[in-house]
Coordinates of C-alpha atoms (C1' of nucleotides) in Angstrom, one line a residue:
Chain F
X1 CA 90.1 114.0 75.5
X2 CA 92.2 112.1 77.9
X3 CA 95.6 113.7 77.6
X4 CA 96.9 112.2 80.8
X5 CA 98.2 109.1 79.2
X6 CA 94.9 107.2 79.2
X7 CA 94.9 106.8 82.9
X8 CA 91.5 107.4 84.4
X9 CA 91.1 110.1 87.0
X10 CA 92.2 109.2 90.5
X11 CA 92.4 111.0 93.8
X12 CA 96.1 110.4 93.7
X13 CA 98.5 112.0 91.3
X14 CA 101.7 110.4 90.2
X15 CA 104.6 112.7 89.6
X16 CA 107.8 111.8 87.9
X17 CA 110.9 113.5 86.6
X18 CA 111.5 114.9 90.1
X19 CA 115.0 116.0 91.0
X20 CA 116.6 113.0 92.6
X21 CA 119.1 115.0 94.5
X22 CA 116.5 116.4 96.9
X23 CA 116.2 114.6 100.1
X24 CA 113.0 112.8 100.8
X25 CA 111.8 114.9 103.6
X26 CA 112.4 118.2 101.9
X27 CA 110.8 116.8 98.8
X28 CA 107.7 115.9 100.6
X29 CA 107.5 119.3 102.3
X30 CA 107.9 121.1 99.1
X31 CA 105.3 119.0 97.4
X32 CA 103.0 119.6 100.2
X33 CA 103.5 123.3 100.0
X34 CA 103.1 123.3 96.2
X35 CA 100.0 121.1 95.9
X36 CA 98.0 121.9 99.0
X37 CA 96.7 125.0 97.1
X38 CA 94.5 122.5 95.1
X39 CA 92.9 120.9 98.1
X40 CA 93.4 118.8 101.2
X41 CA 96.3 116.5 101.0
X42 CA 95.9 113.2 102.8
X43 CA 99.2 111.6 102.1
X44 CA 102.4 112.0 100.2
X45 CA 104.5 109.0 99.3
X46 CA 108.1 109.2 98.1
X47 CA 110.7 106.5 98.2
X48 CA 114.4 106.8 97.3
X49 CA 114.9 103.2 96.2
X50 CA 116.5 102.6 92.9
X51 CA 113.2 101.9 91.3
X52 CA 111.2 104.7 92.8
X53 CA 113.5 107.7 93.2
X54 CA 112.4 110.7 91.2
X55 CA 108.8 109.9 91.7
X56 CA 106.1 110.7 94.2
X57 CA 102.4 110.2 94.9
X58 CA 100.2 113.0 96.3
X59 CA 96.9 111.8 97.7
X60 CA 94.1 114.4 97.6
X61 CA 90.8 114.2 99.4
X62 CA 88.9 115.0 96.2
X63 CA 89.4 113.9 92.6
X64 CA 88.7 117.4 91.4
X65 CA 91.7 118.6 93.3
X66 CA 93.9 116.0 91.7
X67 CA 92.5 117.0 88.2
X68 CA 93.3 120.6 88.7
X69 CA 96.8 119.7 90.0
X70 CA 97.4 117.5 86.9
X71 CA 96.4 120.2 84.5
X72 CA 97.8 123.3 86.2
X73 CA 101.1 122.0 87.5
X74 CA 102.0 120.0 84.4
X75 CA 105.6 120.7 83.5
X76 CA 106.0 123.1 86.4
X77 CA 109.7 123.7 87.0
X78 CA 110.4 122.2 90.3
X79 CA 114.0 122.1 91.5
X80 CA 115.0 122.9 88.0
X81 CA 113.1 120.0 86.4
X82 CA 109.7 120.1 84.8
X83 CA 107.3 117.9 86.7
X84 CA 105.5 115.2 84.7
X85 CA 102.1 114.5 86.3
X86 CA 99.6 111.8 85.7
X87 CA 96.8 110.2 87.7
X88 CA 98.0 107.3 89.8
X89 CA 97.2 103.9 88.3
X90 CA 95.8 102.4 91.5
X91 CA 94.1 103.5 94.7
X92 CA 96.3 104.7 97.5
X93 CA 96.4 102.6 100.6
X94 CA 95.5 105.5 102.9
X95 CA 92.2 105.8 101.0
X96 CA 91.5 102.1 101.1
X97 CA 92.1 102.2 104.8
X98 CA 89.6 105.0 105.2
X99 CA 87.2 103.0 103.0
X100 CA 87.5 99.8 104.9
X101 CA 88.6 98.2 101.6
X102 CA 92.2 98.0 102.5
X103 CA 93.7 94.5 102.2
X104 CA 97.3 94.2 103.3
X105 CA 99.5 92.9 100.6
X106 CA 101.8 90.0 101.5
X107 CA 105.4 90.9 101.7
X108 CA 106.3 87.9 99.5
X109 CA 104.5 88.5 96.3
X110 CA 103.8 92.0 95.5
X111 CA 101.3 91.7 92.7
X112 CA 98.8 89.0 93.2
X113 CA 95.8 91.0 94.4
X114 CA 94.2 90.7 91.0
X115 CA 92.3 87.7 92.3
X116 CA 89.1 89.3 93.5
X117 CA 87.1 86.1 93.4
X118 CA 83.7 86.6 94.8
X119 CA 84.1 83.9 97.3
X120 CA 80.8 84.1 99.0
X121 CA 80.1 87.3 100.9
X122 CA 83.6 87.5 102.1
X123 CA 83.9 91.2 102.7
X124 CA 87.0 92.7 104.2
X125 CA 86.5 93.4 107.9
X126 CA 85.9 97.1 108.1
X127 CA 86.9 97.4 111.7
X128 CA 89.8 99.2 113.2
X129 CA 91.2 100.7 110.1
X130 CA 88.0 102.4 109.1
X131 CA 88.9 105.4 111.1
X132 CA 92.6 105.3 110.6
X133 CA 92.8 108.3 108.4
X134 CA 95.9 110.3 108.9
X135 CA 94.5 113.3 107.2
X136 CA 96.9 116.0 107.8
X137 CA 95.0 119.1 107.7
X138 CA 96.1 122.0 105.6
X139 CA 93.7 124.7 104.8
X140 CA 93.1 124.0 101.2
X141 CA 93.0 126.6 98.5
X142 CA 92.1 129.6 100.5
X143 CA 93.2 128.5 103.9
X144 CA 92.3 129.8 107.2
X145 CA 93.8 133.2 108.0
X146 CA 96.3 133.0 110.8
X147 CA 96.5 136.7 111.4
X148 CA 99.9 138.1 111.8
X149 CA 101.0 138.1 115.4
X150 CA 102.0 141.3 117.2
X151 CA 102.3 144.1 114.8
X152 CA 99.3 144.4 112.6
X153 CA 98.0 145.0 109.2
X154 CA 98.6 148.7 109.1
X155 CA 101.9 148.6 107.3
X156 CA 102.0 150.6 104.1
X157 CA 101.8 148.6 100.9
X158 CA 105.1 147.6 99.6
X159 CA 106.3 145.5 96.7
X160 CA 108.2 143.5 99.1
X161 CA 106.5 141.0 101.4
X162 CA 107.7 140.0 104.8
X163 CA 106.9 136.4 105.7
X164 CA 106.9 135.1 109.2
X165 CA 106.2 131.8 111.1
X166 CA 107.8 129.6 108.5
X167 CA 109.1 126.2 109.6
X168 CA 112.8 126.5 110.2
X169 CA 113.5 124.0 107.5
X170 CA 111.9 126.2 104.8
X171 CA 114.1 126.8 101.8
X172 CA 113.9 129.7 99.4
X173 CA 113.2 127.1 96.7
X174 CA 110.1 126.1 98.6
X175 CA 108.9 129.7 98.8
X176 CA 109.8 130.3 95.2
X177 CA 107.6 127.4 94.2
X178 CA 104.7 129.0 96.1
X179 CA 105.1 132.6 95.1
X180 CA 106.3 132.5 91.5
X181 CA 102.9 131.7 90.1
X182 CA 101.8 135.2 91.0
X183 CA 102.4 137.8 88.4
X184 CA 105.2 140.2 89.0
X185 CA 107.2 137.8 91.1
X186 CA 110.9 138.7 91.3
X187 CA 112.7 136.8 94.0
X188 CA 112.8 135.2 97.5
X189 CA 115.4 136.3 100.0
X190 CA 116.1 134.5 103.2
X191 CA 118.6 135.3 105.9
X192 CA 120.6 132.3 107.1
X193 CA 121.0 133.8 110.5
X194 CA 117.2 134.3 110.9
X195 CA 115.3 131.2 110.3
X196 CA 111.5 131.4 110.0
X197 CA 111.3 134.5 108.0
X198 CA 111.7 135.5 104.4
X199 CA 111.3 138.4 102.0
X200 CA 109.5 138.0 98.7
X201 CA 109.8 140.7 96.2
X202 CA 107.4 141.6 93.4
X203 CA 107.5 144.2 90.7
X204 CA 104.9 146.4 92.4
X205 CA 102.7 146.6 95.4
X206 CA 99.6 145.6 93.6
X207 CA 101.1 142.4 92.5
X208 CA 102.6 141.7 96.0
X209 CA 99.1 142.4 97.5
X210 CA 97.5 139.8 95.3
X211 CA 100.1 137.2 96.4
X212 CA 99.6 138.2 100.0
X213 CA 95.9 137.7 99.8
X214 CA 96.3 134.4 98.1
X215 CA 98.8 132.9 100.4
X216 CA 98.0 134.6 103.7
X217 CA 97.7 131.9 106.3
X218 CA 99.0 129.2 103.9
X219 CA 100.3 126.3 105.9
X220 CA 103.5 124.7 104.9
X221 CA 103.0 122.5 107.8
X222 CA 99.8 122.3 109.8
X223 CA 101.5 124.2 112.6
X224 CA 102.9 127.0 110.5
X225 CA 100.3 129.3 108.9
X226 CA 102.2 131.9 107.0
X227 CA 102.0 135.4 108.4
X228 CA 102.5 137.8 105.6
X229 CA 102.8 141.6 105.9
X230 CA 104.3 144.3 103.8
X231 CA 108.0 144.8 104.5
X232 CA 108.9 148.0 106.1
X233 CA 110.3 150.6 103.8
Chain Q
dA1 C1' 112.0 105.6 82.4
dG2 C1' 110.5 104.1 86.5
dC3 C1' 103.1 103.2 89.7
dA4 C1' 103.9 102.7 96.1
dC5 C1' 102.0 102.6 100.4
dA6 C1' 108.9 101.3 105.8

DNA sequence: AGCACA
């Protein structure tokens, strides 16, 4: 059964019904945070033009990651709007570039690359671009553990988690998006005067522990593995 | 609703 609107599986997912008020950079960061749990993200494309606002493309390194994302994040409430997710209709440029199959489209006519005449053995030159992958590296589903810095793991379990090493631009919405999938999630609290940290509350300390294990070391950006400990009582 | 690659 092909519920995804009859579009065949693709490494790239197409998301629509996104909140158009969110600035492009924040949107990309949040999408990255949200979707990197399904696998390695190679690129995210979002434009704010009249035609393209409210939509985004997330390029995964594996089709299976895209499939899981399409299924599991379907209708996920994101900035107060349910995401509508499909497979992308075409192959992303960043993948074609990695392939060596990338053919630059001419700026004039946007849509005349249907003509794939087999004119002799005219292969695209797989030269410089073949290695031009910009694969940002996140850890994937169970990312590398960046162990908490100074004070260690020996804090008593608590239903409240203490998150450190967040990028300063992190918003509580971004964290909510990450943590709310874990049972018992209550709320995220951030302190304006203290960027880079947050508190995330669960109903009990078993549930908070599950979330901590799952998201320990999670990278919102490649430079920012989350350091999660129990909050002090 | 809207499928791009600034």
